Amino acid sequence: MNGLLLLIFVPFLTSITESANILYVTPFSSVSHNILLRPIGLELARRGHNVTVITSQKEKDPPPNYHEVMVDDKKIWEVLGTARPNVFNMVEMSAEDFHTYVLWGGGLACTELTLNSTDVKEFLKKDNKFDLVISEQFFQEALYTLAYKYNAPLALVSTFGNCMRHNIMVRNPLQLATVTSEFLDVKDPSSFWGRFRNLYFTAYEYFWWTFWYLKKQEELVKKYLPDIANDVPSFHTLQSNVSLFMSNSHFSFDPPSALLPNIVEIGGVHLSKSNATLPADLQKLLDDSKEGVIYISFGSNIKSSEIALEKKKAFLSVFRRLENHTILWKWEDDQLEDKPSNLVTRQWFPQREILVHPNIKLFISHGGLIGTQEAVFNGVPLVGVPIYADQYNNLLLAEQAGFCKILQYHEINEKNLYKVVSEILNDNSYRENAKEISRRFKDRPMSALDTAMFWIEYVIRNKGAEYMKNPARNMSWFAYSMIDVYAAILLALIIVSIILVSIFKYLLFLLSSNKVEIKNKKKVA
Ligand SMILES: *[C@@H]1O[C@H](CO)[C@@H](O)[C@H](O)[C@H]1NC(C)=O
Ligand SMILES: *[C@@H]1O[C@H](CO)[C@@H](O)[C@H](O)[C@H]1NC(C)=O
Ligand SMILES: *[C@@H]1O[C@H](CO)[C@@H](O)[C@H](O)[C@H]1NC(C)=O
Ligand SMILES: *[C@@H]1O[C@H](CO)[C@@H](O)[C@H](O)[C@H]1NC(C)=O
Ligand SMILES: *[C@@H]1O[C@H](CO)[C@@H](O)[C@H](O)[C@H]1NC(C)=O
Ligand SMILES: *[C@@H]1O[C@H](CO)[C@@H](O)[C@H](O)[C@H]1NC(C)=O
């Protein structure tokens, strides 16, 4: 009997991973990052793993095998010690300035905040054992050293798509002609200047990161993790030794590109398991809408209520003209003067659930990747107003796929806004294209969340899956780029050419000296 049971179950056993101890490091306090990252930690716990999360966002009702180590709760602006800026002004910022003033500064401050938090310090003193460390890949390299501390494989998860710095570290092909650096906005990525800008920016970011940023991260390791600081390998070694990189992308929407087997696309991971329902009042509002609903949000970081006055007026006039549509606007002030009767404002809307509703006709968005993926997942057309970082290029992909119109922030006025909005509402092709891309995005062997789970457990089962890492990561740059071989071929060609030229010259010489002799002979005769 037992033998029979074994026969039945053995085929399944090979893909089962026993409950593992997993450390999940996602301390960055951004609401949108957490939307993407929390389902991964919770799902690991649901599958029976003992999950410890370093986080700044407390779960309301965590399962018993989900342990939270809290980072002091501060917003990025408090951490940076600056007043919260009007984020709409970032529309003027170059990708370089965005790095200098936001990413580098914010990354260092958040990493220090994490390591200096009381709970985290207590936790690091304890004698814990982990089978895997998963860290968000977002300018917090000092925390990658925890993989060394616990002698565990390291996996990274990115809320952005591809990461050029990681590609360079693990020697995934950069594909600069088609893959745009993750925080760069370029008008026409495939043009000469688009590709030139991409190459320049990738090099710029890489050099600042290597020669400046990582040094600062190293100082944090020395300050807060002195017991391992002297022995820990360099950040380059740590990152090129990463077992798994989970990228928030999918080839049905992002440009298809060559990826190493340990770089896995999990775009849509936060959408795989959503069965939340709308609150009754919103449900009724959406059900009852005559001509459909337009939803507007500029995301969790940007406050709509800080939009310039004349642009606010343009929005209100356009909404008034669309009298039979219901408009939902994430508006953070209690007050909004001169509000049309078809406009409903709230400080916060359950965006994911709203976008699922069949009456949603249009989403006016800033083009943040997570919101864009929610539109892709649900097949909702977009009007995009990009503000900073990757937003323009996310929207450009949507525009190229035929379900989005980009409206630059500076070009917002009643005429332009009405034009793009009514074009999308009246031309059915936007909706059809959105539905088609949604179908493609979901057409996969398994859901994004199951994909993430499979590869995380795969790495645990295979003790870091050393054999899956690119052997090229250990090669010297000239061996990797084949320069030595090309140089040898070039040298051989040069030598052969020199020999051929010499032979040719010698023959010529022989020929001409013969002629001279003949001439001389004639003269003598
Ligand atoms: C689960 O992880 C916590 C650390 O957060 C640890 O204290 C506990 O012993 C672990 N439980 C098991 C069963 O390994
Ligand atoms: C670290 O935290 C302590 C309080 O726990 C605070 O007094 C100190 O200023 C913090 N240090 C830094 C560099 O933030
Ligand atoms: C490559 O380097 C890593 C350290 O970065 C080392 O652990 C690994 O054994 C090396 N692999 C090969 C094939 O040399
Ligand atoms: C759906 O929601 C219910 C109640 O909120 C929950 O008990 C259930 O586990 C959820 N199902 C999935 C697949 O998440
Ligand atoms: C709204 O609906 C009413 C009644 O059906 C109609 O008369 C009016 O023209 C519509 N307005 C717009 C802007 O379509
Ligand atoms: C590289 O990762 C493996 C686990 O995947 C680990 O055993 C090894 O020590 C790491 N090497 C270095 C140099 O960090």
Coordinates of C-alpha atoms in Angstrom, one line a residue, residues 14-516:
T14 CA 10.7 16.5 -7.0
S15 CA 9.1 19.9 -7.4
I16 CA 8.2 20.4 -3.7
T17 CA 10.4 22.6 -1.6
E18 CA 10.2 22.1 2.1
S19 CA 9.3 25.1 4.2
A20 CA 12.2 27.4 4.0
N21 CA 13.4 30.4 6.0
I22 CA 13.3 33.4 3.8
L23 CA 14.4 37.0 4.5
Y24 CA 12.6 39.5 2.4
V25 CA 14.2 43.0 2.4
T26 CA 11.9 45.7 1.1
P27 CA 12.4 48.7 3.4
F28 CA 11.7 51.5 0.9
S29 CA 8.5 53.3 2.1
S30 CA 7.0 54.0 -1.3
V31 CA 3.3 53.0 -1.5
S32 CA 3.6 52.0 -5.2
H33 CA 6.7 49.8 -4.6
N34 CA 4.9 48.0 -1.8
I35 CA 1.8 47.3 -4.0
L36 CA 4.1 45.2 -6.2
L37 CA 6.3 43.7 -3.5
R38 CA 3.9 42.6 -0.8
P39 CA 2.0 39.9 -2.7
I40 CA 5.3 38.0 -3.1
G41 CA 6.1 37.9 0.6
L42 CA 2.5 37.0 1.5
E43 CA 2.3 34.3 -1.1
L44 CA 5.6 32.8 0.2
A45 CA 4.1 32.7 3.6
R46 CA 0.8 31.2 2.3
R47 CA 2.9 28.4 0.8
G48 CA 4.2 27.6 4.2
H49 CA 7.6 29.3 4.2
N50 CA 8.8 31.1 7.3
V51 CA 9.0 34.6 5.9
T52 CA 10.8 37.5 7.7
V53 CA 10.2 40.9 6.1
I54 CA 12.2 44.1 6.7
T55 CA 9.6 46.6 5.7
S56 CA 8.2 50.1 6.5
Q57 CA 4.6 49.1 5.8
K58 CA 2.8 47.0 8.4
E59 CA 0.4 44.3 7.3
K60 CA -3.1 44.5 8.8
D61 CA -3.6 40.8 9.3
P62 CA -0.4 38.9 8.7
P63 CA -0.3 35.1 8.8
P64 CA 1.6 33.6 11.8
N65 CA 4.6 32.6 9.8
Y66 CA 5.1 36.1 8.4
H67 CA 7.4 38.1 10.7
E68 CA 7.8 41.9 10.3
V69 CA 10.9 43.8 11.2
M70 CA 9.8 47.4 11.1
V71 CA 11.8 50.2 9.6
D72 CA 11.0 53.6 11.2
D73 CA 8.1 55.0 9.3
K74 CA 9.3 58.1 7.4
K75 CA 8.5 59.3 3.9
I76 CA 11.3 59.8 1.5
W77 CA 11.1 63.6 1.8
E78 CA 11.4 63.5 5.6
V79 CA 14.4 61.1 5.2
L80 CA 16.0 63.5 2.8
G81 CA 15.4 66.3 5.2
T82 CA 13.7 68.5 2.6
A83 CA 10.2 69.7 2.3
R84 CA 7.9 67.7 0.1
P85 CA 8.3 69.3 -3.3
N86 CA 5.5 69.7 -5.8
V87 CA 6.3 66.6 -7.8
F88 CA 4.7 68.1 -11.0
N89 CA 7.8 70.3 -11.1
M90 CA 9.9 67.2 -11.8
V91 CA 8.6 67.4 -15.3
E92 CA 11.6 69.7 -16.0
M93 CA 14.2 67.4 -14.5
S94 CA 16.7 65.6 -16.6
A95 CA 17.4 61.9 -15.9
E96 CA 20.8 63.0 -14.6
D97 CA 19.3 65.4 -12.1
F98 CA 16.7 62.9 -11.1
H99 CA 19.6 60.6 -10.1
T100 CA 21.5 63.2 -8.3
Y101 CA 18.7 64.7 -6.3
V102 CA 16.3 61.9 -5.9
L103 CA 17.7 58.4 -6.4
W104 CA 21.2 58.7 -5.0
G105 CA 20.2 60.9 -2.1
G106 CA 17.0 59.0 -1.4
G107 CA 18.7 55.6 -1.7
L108 CA 21.4 56.4 0.8
A109 CA 19.0 58.0 3.2
C110 CA 16.6 55.0 3.1
T111 CA 19.4 52.5 3.4
E112 CA 20.7 54.3 6.5
L113 CA 17.2 54.7 7.9
T114 CA 16.8 51.0 7.6
L115 CA 20.1 50.0 9.2
N116 CA 19.6 52.6 12.0
S117 CA 16.0 51.5 12.9
T118 CA 15.7 50.0 16.4
D119 CA 13.8 46.9 15.2
V120 CA 16.3 46.2 12.5
K121 CA 19.3 46.6 14.8
E122 CA 17.7 44.2 17.3
F123 CA 16.9 41.7 14.5
L124 CA 20.5 41.8 13.1
K125 CA 21.9 41.0 16.6
K126 CA 19.9 37.7 16.8
D127 CA 21.3 34.4 15.5
N128 CA 19.0 33.7 12.6
K129 CA 19.4 31.3 9.8
F130 CA 18.0 31.9 6.3
D131 CA 17.9 29.7 3.2
L132 CA 17.4 32.7 0.9
V133 CA 17.6 36.4 1.0
I134 CA 15.4 38.3 -1.4
S135 CA 16.0 42.1 -1.7
E136 CA 14.4 44.8 -3.6
Q137 CA 16.8 46.1 -6.2
F138 CA 16.5 49.8 -5.6
F139 CA 19.7 51.6 -4.5
Q140 CA 20.1 49.7 -1.2
E141 CA 23.2 47.6 -2.0
A142 CA 24.4 47.7 1.6
L143 CA 21.5 45.4 2.4
Y144 CA 22.7 42.8 -0.1
T145 CA 25.5 42.0 2.4
L146 CA 22.8 40.3 4.5
A147 CA 23.1 37.4 2.1
Y148 CA 26.7 37.1 3.0
K149 CA 25.9 37.5 6.7
Y150 CA 23.5 34.6 6.6
N151 CA 25.5 32.6 4.1
A152 CA 22.4 32.4 1.8
P153 CA 21.9 32.8 -1.9
L154 CA 20.7 36.3 -2.9
A155 CA 17.7 37.0 -5.2
L156 CA 16.7 40.5 -6.3
V157 CA 13.3 41.8 -7.3
S158 CA 12.8 45.1 -9.3
T159 CA 9.7 47.2 -9.4
F160 CA 11.1 48.5 -12.7
G161 CA 11.8 46.4 -15.8
N162 CA 15.3 45.6 -16.9
C163 CA 18.2 47.1 -14.9
M164 CA 21.2 48.2 -16.9
R165 CA 23.5 48.1 -13.8
H166 CA 22.5 44.5 -13.2
N167 CA 22.9 43.6 -16.8
I168 CA 26.4 45.0 -16.8
M169 CA 27.2 43.1 -13.5
V170 CA 26.0 39.7 -14.7
R171 CA 26.8 40.3 -18.3
N172 CA 23.4 40.1 -19.7
P173 CA 23.5 41.7 -23.2
L174 CA 22.7 45.4 -22.9
Q175 CA 20.8 45.6 -26.3
L176 CA 21.0 49.4 -26.2
A177 CA 19.4 49.7 -29.6
T178 CA 16.1 48.4 -28.3
V179 CA 16.2 48.4 -24.5
T180 CA 16.0 51.8 -22.8
S181 CA 17.8 52.4 -19.5
E182 CA 15.2 52.2 -16.8
F183 CA 15.0 55.8 -15.6
L184 CA 15.7 57.5 -18.9
D185 CA 13.1 59.3 -21.0
V186 CA 13.9 59.5 -24.7
K187 CA 11.5 60.9 -27.3
D188 CA 12.5 58.4 -30.0
P189 CA 14.5 55.5 -28.6
S190 CA 15.4 53.9 -31.9
S191 CA 16.6 57.1 -33.7
F192 CA 20.3 57.9 -33.8
W193 CA 20.1 60.4 -31.0
G194 CA 17.8 58.2 -29.0
R195 CA 20.4 55.4 -29.1
F196 CA 23.2 57.8 -28.5
R197 CA 21.4 59.2 -25.4
N198 CA 20.8 55.7 -24.1
L199 CA 24.4 54.7 -24.4
Y200 CA 25.6 57.9 -22.9
F201 CA 23.2 57.7 -20.0
T202 CA 23.9 54.0 -19.3
A203 CA 27.6 54.8 -19.1
Y204 CA 27.0 57.9 -17.0
E205 CA 24.8 56.0 -14.5
Y206 CA 27.2 53.1 -14.3
F207 CA 30.3 55.2 -13.6
W208 CA 28.6 57.3 -10.9
W209 CA 27.2 54.2 -9.4
T210 CA 30.5 52.3 -9.3
F211 CA 32.9 55.1 -8.4
W212 CA 30.7 57.2 -6.1
Y213 CA 27.4 55.6 -5.0
L214 CA 28.8 52.1 -4.0
K215 CA 31.5 53.8 -2.0
K216 CA 28.8 55.5 0.0
Q217 CA 26.9 52.3 0.5
E218 CA 30.2 50.7 1.6
E219 CA 30.5 53.3 4.3
L220 CA 27.1 52.3 5.6
V221 CA 28.2 48.7 5.8
K222 CA 31.3 49.8 7.8
K223 CA 29.1 51.9 10.1
Y224 CA 26.2 49.5 10.8
L225 CA 27.5 46.0 10.1
P226 CA 31.0 46.2 11.5
D227 CA 31.2 42.5 12.2
I228 CA 31.1 41.6 8.6
A229 CA 32.4 44.8 6.9
N230 CA 36.0 43.5 6.6
D231 CA 35.2 40.1 5.1
V232 CA 32.2 40.8 2.9
P233 CA 33.0 40.6 -0.9
S234 CA 32.7 43.7 -3.0
F235 CA 29.3 44.9 -4.2
H236 CA 30.3 43.9 -7.7
T237 CA 31.1 40.4 -6.6
L238 CA 27.8 40.2 -4.6
Q239 CA 25.7 41.4 -7.4
S240 CA 27.3 39.4 -10.1
N241 CA 26.8 36.4 -7.9
V242 CA 23.0 37.0 -7.6
S243 CA 21.1 33.8 -8.1
L244 CA 17.8 35.2 -9.5
F245 CA 16.7 38.6 -10.8
M246 CA 13.0 39.1 -11.0
S247 CA 12.1 41.9 -13.4
N248 CA 8.8 43.8 -13.4
S249 CA 8.3 43.4 -17.2
H250 CA 6.7 41.1 -19.8
F251 CA 7.6 40.8 -23.4
S252 CA 4.0 41.2 -24.5
F253 CA 4.2 44.9 -23.5
D254 CA 7.9 45.7 -23.0
P255 CA 10.4 45.3 -25.9
P256 CA 11.3 41.6 -26.2
S257 CA 14.9 41.1 -25.3
A258 CA 17.5 38.4 -24.6
L259 CA 17.6 37.5 -20.9
L260 CA 19.8 35.0 -19.0
P261 CA 17.9 32.1 -17.5
N262 CA 18.2 33.6 -14.1
I263 CA 16.6 36.9 -15.1
V264 CA 12.9 36.2 -15.0
E265 CA 10.0 38.4 -16.1
I266 CA 7.2 38.7 -13.5
G267 CA 5.3 41.7 -14.8
G268 CA 1.8 41.7 -13.4
V269 CA 2.8 39.9 -10.2
H270 CA 0.6 42.1 -8.1
L271 CA -2.4 41.4 -10.3
S272 CA -2.4 37.6 -10.4
K273 CA -4.5 37.2 -7.3
S274 CA -6.9 40.1 -6.8
N275 CA -10.4 39.2 -5.8
A276 CA -11.1 42.3 -3.7
T277 CA -14.5 43.9 -4.4
L278 CA -15.4 47.6 -4.7
P279 CA -17.0 49.3 -1.7
A280 CA -20.8 49.4 -2.3
D281 CA -21.0 53.1 -3.0
L282 CA -18.4 53.0 -5.7
Q283 CA -19.8 49.8 -7.2
K284 CA -23.2 51.5 -7.6
L285 CA -21.6 54.6 -9.1
L286 CA -19.7 52.6 -11.7
D287 CA -22.7 50.3 -12.4
D288 CA -25.1 53.3 -12.9
S289 CA -22.9 55.4 -15.1
K290 CA -24.7 56.4 -18.3
E291 CA -21.9 56.6 -20.8
G292 CA -19.1 55.1 -18.8
V293 CA -16.4 56.2 -16.3
I294 CA -13.2 58.1 -16.7
Y295 CA -10.7 57.5 -13.9
I296 CA -7.8 60.0 -13.2
S297 CA -4.9 59.5 -10.9
F298 CA -1.3 60.7 -11.0
G299 CA -0.2 57.9 -8.7
S300 CA 0.8 57.7 -5.1
N301 CA 3.7 60.2 -5.2
I302 CA 2.1 63.0 -7.2
K303 CA -0.7 65.0 -5.7
S304 CA -3.3 66.0 -8.3
S305 CA -4.3 68.8 -6.1
E306 CA -0.9 70.5 -6.7
I307 CA -1.5 70.8 -10.4
A308 CA -1.1 74.3 -11.8
L309 CA -4.3 76.4 -11.6
E310 CA -4.9 76.8 -15.3
K311 CA -4.5 73.1 -15.9
K312 CA -6.9 72.3 -13.2
K313 CA -9.4 74.6 -14.9
A314 CA -8.8 72.9 -18.2
F315 CA -9.6 69.5 -16.6
L316 CA -12.8 70.9 -15.0
S317 CA -14.0 72.4 -18.2
V318 CA -13.5 69.2 -20.2
F319 CA -15.3 67.2 -17.5
R320 CA -18.2 69.5 -17.7
R321 CA -18.4 69.0 -21.4
L322 CA -18.5 65.2 -20.9
E323 CA -21.7 65.6 -18.9
N324 CA -22.9 62.0 -19.4
H325 CA -19.7 60.4 -18.2
T326 CA -18.9 59.8 -14.6
I327 CA -15.5 61.1 -13.6
L328 CA -13.4 59.8 -10.7
W329 CA -10.4 61.9 -9.7
K330 CA -7.9 61.1 -7.0
W331 CA -7.9 64.6 -5.5
E332 CA -6.0 65.0 -2.2
D333 CA -7.7 68.2 -0.9
D334 CA -11.1 68.3 0.7
Q335 CA -12.0 71.3 -1.3
L336 CA -12.4 71.6 -5.0
E337 CA -14.2 74.7 -6.2
D338 CA -16.4 74.8 -9.2
K339 CA -16.8 71.1 -9.3
P340 CA -19.0 69.7 -12.2
S341 CA -21.8 67.5 -11.0
N342 CA -20.5 64.4 -12.8
L343 CA -17.1 64.6 -11.0
V344 CA -16.4 62.5 -7.8
T345 CA -13.2 63.2 -6.0
R346 CA -11.6 61.2 -3.2
Q347 CA -8.3 61.3 -1.5
W348 CA -7.8 57.7 -2.5
F349 CA -9.5 55.2 -4.8
P350 CA -9.1 51.4 -5.0
Q351 CA -7.5 51.7 -8.4
R352 CA -6.9 48.0 -9.1
E353 CA -10.6 47.2 -8.5
I354 CA -11.9 50.3 -10.4
L355 CA -9.9 49.4 -13.5
V356 CA -11.5 45.9 -13.6
H357 CA -15.0 47.4 -13.9
P358 CA -16.5 47.0 -17.5
N359 CA -17.8 50.6 -17.5
I360 CA -14.3 52.1 -17.3
K361 CA -13.7 53.8 -20.6
L362 CA -10.5 55.7 -20.0
F363 CA -7.7 56.0 -17.4
I364 CA -5.9 59.4 -17.3
S365 CA -2.5 58.5 -15.8
H366 CA 1.1 59.8 -15.2
G367 CA 2.3 56.5 -16.7
G368 CA 4.0 55.0 -13.6
L369 CA 4.8 51.4 -14.4
I370 CA 2.5 49.8 -11.9
G371 CA -0.6 51.8 -13.0
T372 CA 0.3 51.2 -16.6
Q373 CA 0.5 47.5 -16.0
E374 CA -2.9 47.7 -14.3
A375 CA -4.3 49.3 -17.4
V376 CA -2.6 46.7 -19.6
F377 CA -3.9 43.8 -17.4
N378 CA -7.5 45.1 -17.6
G379 CA -7.5 46.4 -21.2
V380 CA -8.2 50.0 -20.4
P381 CA -7.1 52.8 -22.8
L382 CA -4.9 55.6 -21.5
V383 CA -4.3 59.3 -21.8
G384 CA -0.8 59.7 -20.4
V385 CA 0.7 62.8 -18.8
P386 CA 4.3 61.8 -18.1
I387 CA 6.1 63.6 -15.2
Y388 CA 9.5 61.9 -14.5
A389 CA 11.8 58.8 -14.8
D390 CA 10.4 55.9 -16.8
Q391 CA 6.9 57.4 -17.2
Y392 CA 7.3 58.8 -20.7
N393 CA 8.7 55.6 -22.1
N394 CA 6.1 53.4 -20.4
L395 CA 3.5 55.6 -22.1
L396 CA 5.4 55.5 -25.4
L397 CA 5.1 51.7 -25.4
A398 CA 1.4 52.0 -24.8
E399 CA 1.0 54.6 -27.6
Q400 CA 2.9 52.4 -30.0
A401 CA 0.7 49.5 -29.0
G402 CA -2.3 51.7 -30.0
F403 CA -4.1 52.1 -26.7
C404 CA -2.8 55.4 -25.5
K405 CA -2.4 59.1 -26.4
I406 CA 0.4 61.0 -24.7
L407 CA -0.4 64.6 -23.6
Q408 CA 2.7 66.5 -22.4
Y409 CA 2.2 68.3 -19.1
H410 CA 3.0 71.7 -20.7
E411 CA 0.5 71.1 -23.5
I412 CA -2.5 70.6 -21.1
N413 CA -5.2 73.1 -22.0
E414 CA -9.0 72.7 -22.6
K415 CA -8.6 72.3 -26.3
N416 CA -5.8 69.7 -26.3
L417 CA -7.2 67.7 -23.4
Y418 CA -10.7 67.5 -24.9
K419 CA -9.2 66.5 -28.2
V420 CA -7.3 63.5 -26.9
V421 CA -10.0 62.4 -24.5
S422 CA -12.8 62.5 -27.1
E423 CA -10.5 60.8 -29.6
I424 CA -10.1 57.8 -27.3
L425 CA -13.7 57.8 -26.2
N426 CA -15.0 57.9 -29.8
D427 CA -12.5 55.7 -31.7
N428 CA -13.1 52.1 -30.9
S429 CA -9.6 51.0 -32.0
Y430 CA -8.1 52.2 -28.7
R431 CA -10.3 50.0 -26.7
E432 CA -9.9 47.0 -29.0
N433 CA -6.1 47.4 -28.9
A434 CA -6.2 47.6 -25.1
K435 CA -8.2 44.4 -25.0
E436 CA -5.8 42.6 -27.3
I437 CA -2.7 43.6 -25.3
S438 CA -4.5 42.5 -22.1
R439 CA -5.2 39.1 -23.6
R440 CA -1.5 38.8 -24.7
F441 CA -0.3 39.9 -21.3
K442 CA -2.2 37.2 -19.6
D443 CA -1.5 34.4 -22.1
R444 CA 1.3 32.6 -20.2
P445 CA 2.1 29.1 -19.0
M446 CA 1.5 30.2 -15.4
S447 CA 0.5 33.5 -13.7
A448 CA 3.2 36.0 -12.8
L449 CA 2.9 35.3 -9.1
D450 CA 3.2 31.5 -9.7
T451 CA 6.2 32.2 -11.9
A452 CA 7.9 34.2 -9.2
M453 CA 7.1 31.4 -6.7
F454 CA 8.5 28.7 -9.0
W455 CA 11.8 30.4 -9.5
I456 CA 12.2 31.5 -5.8
E457 CA 11.6 27.9 -4.7
Y458 CA 13.8 26.6 -7.5
V459 CA 16.7 28.7 -6.2
I460 CA 16.2 27.4 -2.7
R461 CA 15.9 23.8 -3.8
N462 CA 19.1 24.1 -5.8
K463 CA 21.1 25.9 -3.2
G464 CA 21.5 29.1 -5.2
A465 CA 21.5 27.4 -8.6
E466 CA 25.2 28.1 -9.2
Y467 CA 25.0 26.4 -12.6
M468 CA 22.4 28.9 -13.8
K469 CA 24.7 31.9 -13.4
N470 CA 26.4 33.3 -16.5
P471 CA 30.0 32.0 -16.6
A472 CA 30.9 35.2 -18.4
R473 CA 30.6 37.1 -15.1
N474 CA 34.0 35.9 -14.0
M475 CA 35.8 36.7 -17.3
S476 CA 38.1 39.7 -17.7
W477 CA 36.5 42.4 -19.8
F478 CA 38.8 41.7 -22.8
A479 CA 38.1 38.0 -22.8
Y480 CA 34.4 38.6 -22.4
S481 CA 34.3 41.1 -25.3
M482 CA 36.5 38.8 -27.4
I483 CA 39.0 41.6 -27.9
D484 CA 42.0 39.3 -27.5
V485 CA 40.6 37.0 -30.2
Y486 CA 39.6 39.9 -32.5
A487 CA 43.1 41.5 -31.9
A488 CA 44.8 38.2 -32.9
I489 CA 42.7 37.9 -36.1
L490 CA 43.5 41.6 -36.9
L491 CA 47.2 41.0 -36.2
A492 CA 47.2 37.9 -38.5
L493 CA 45.5 39.9 -41.2
I494 CA 48.0 42.7 -40.9
I495 CA 51.0 40.2 -41.0
V496 CA 49.5 38.4 -44.1
S497 CA 48.9 41.8 -45.7
I498 CA 52.5 42.9 -45.0
I499 CA 53.8 39.7 -46.5
L500 CA 51.6 39.9 -49.5
V501 CA 52.6 43.6 -50.1
S502 CA 56.3 42.7 -49.7
I503 CA 56.0 39.8 -52.1
F504 CA 54.2 42.1 -54.6
K505 CA 56.8 44.9 -54.2
Y506 CA 59.6 42.4 -54.7
L507 CA 58.0 41.1 -57.9
L508 CA 57.5 44.6 -59.1
F509 CA 61.2 45.3 -58.3
L510 CA 62.3 42.2 -60.2
L511 CA 60.1 43.2 -63.1
S512 CA 61.4 46.8 -63.3
S513 CA 65.1 45.7 -62.8
N514 CA 64.6 43.2 -65.7
K515 CA 63.2 46.1 -67.8
V516 CA 66.2 48.3 -66.9

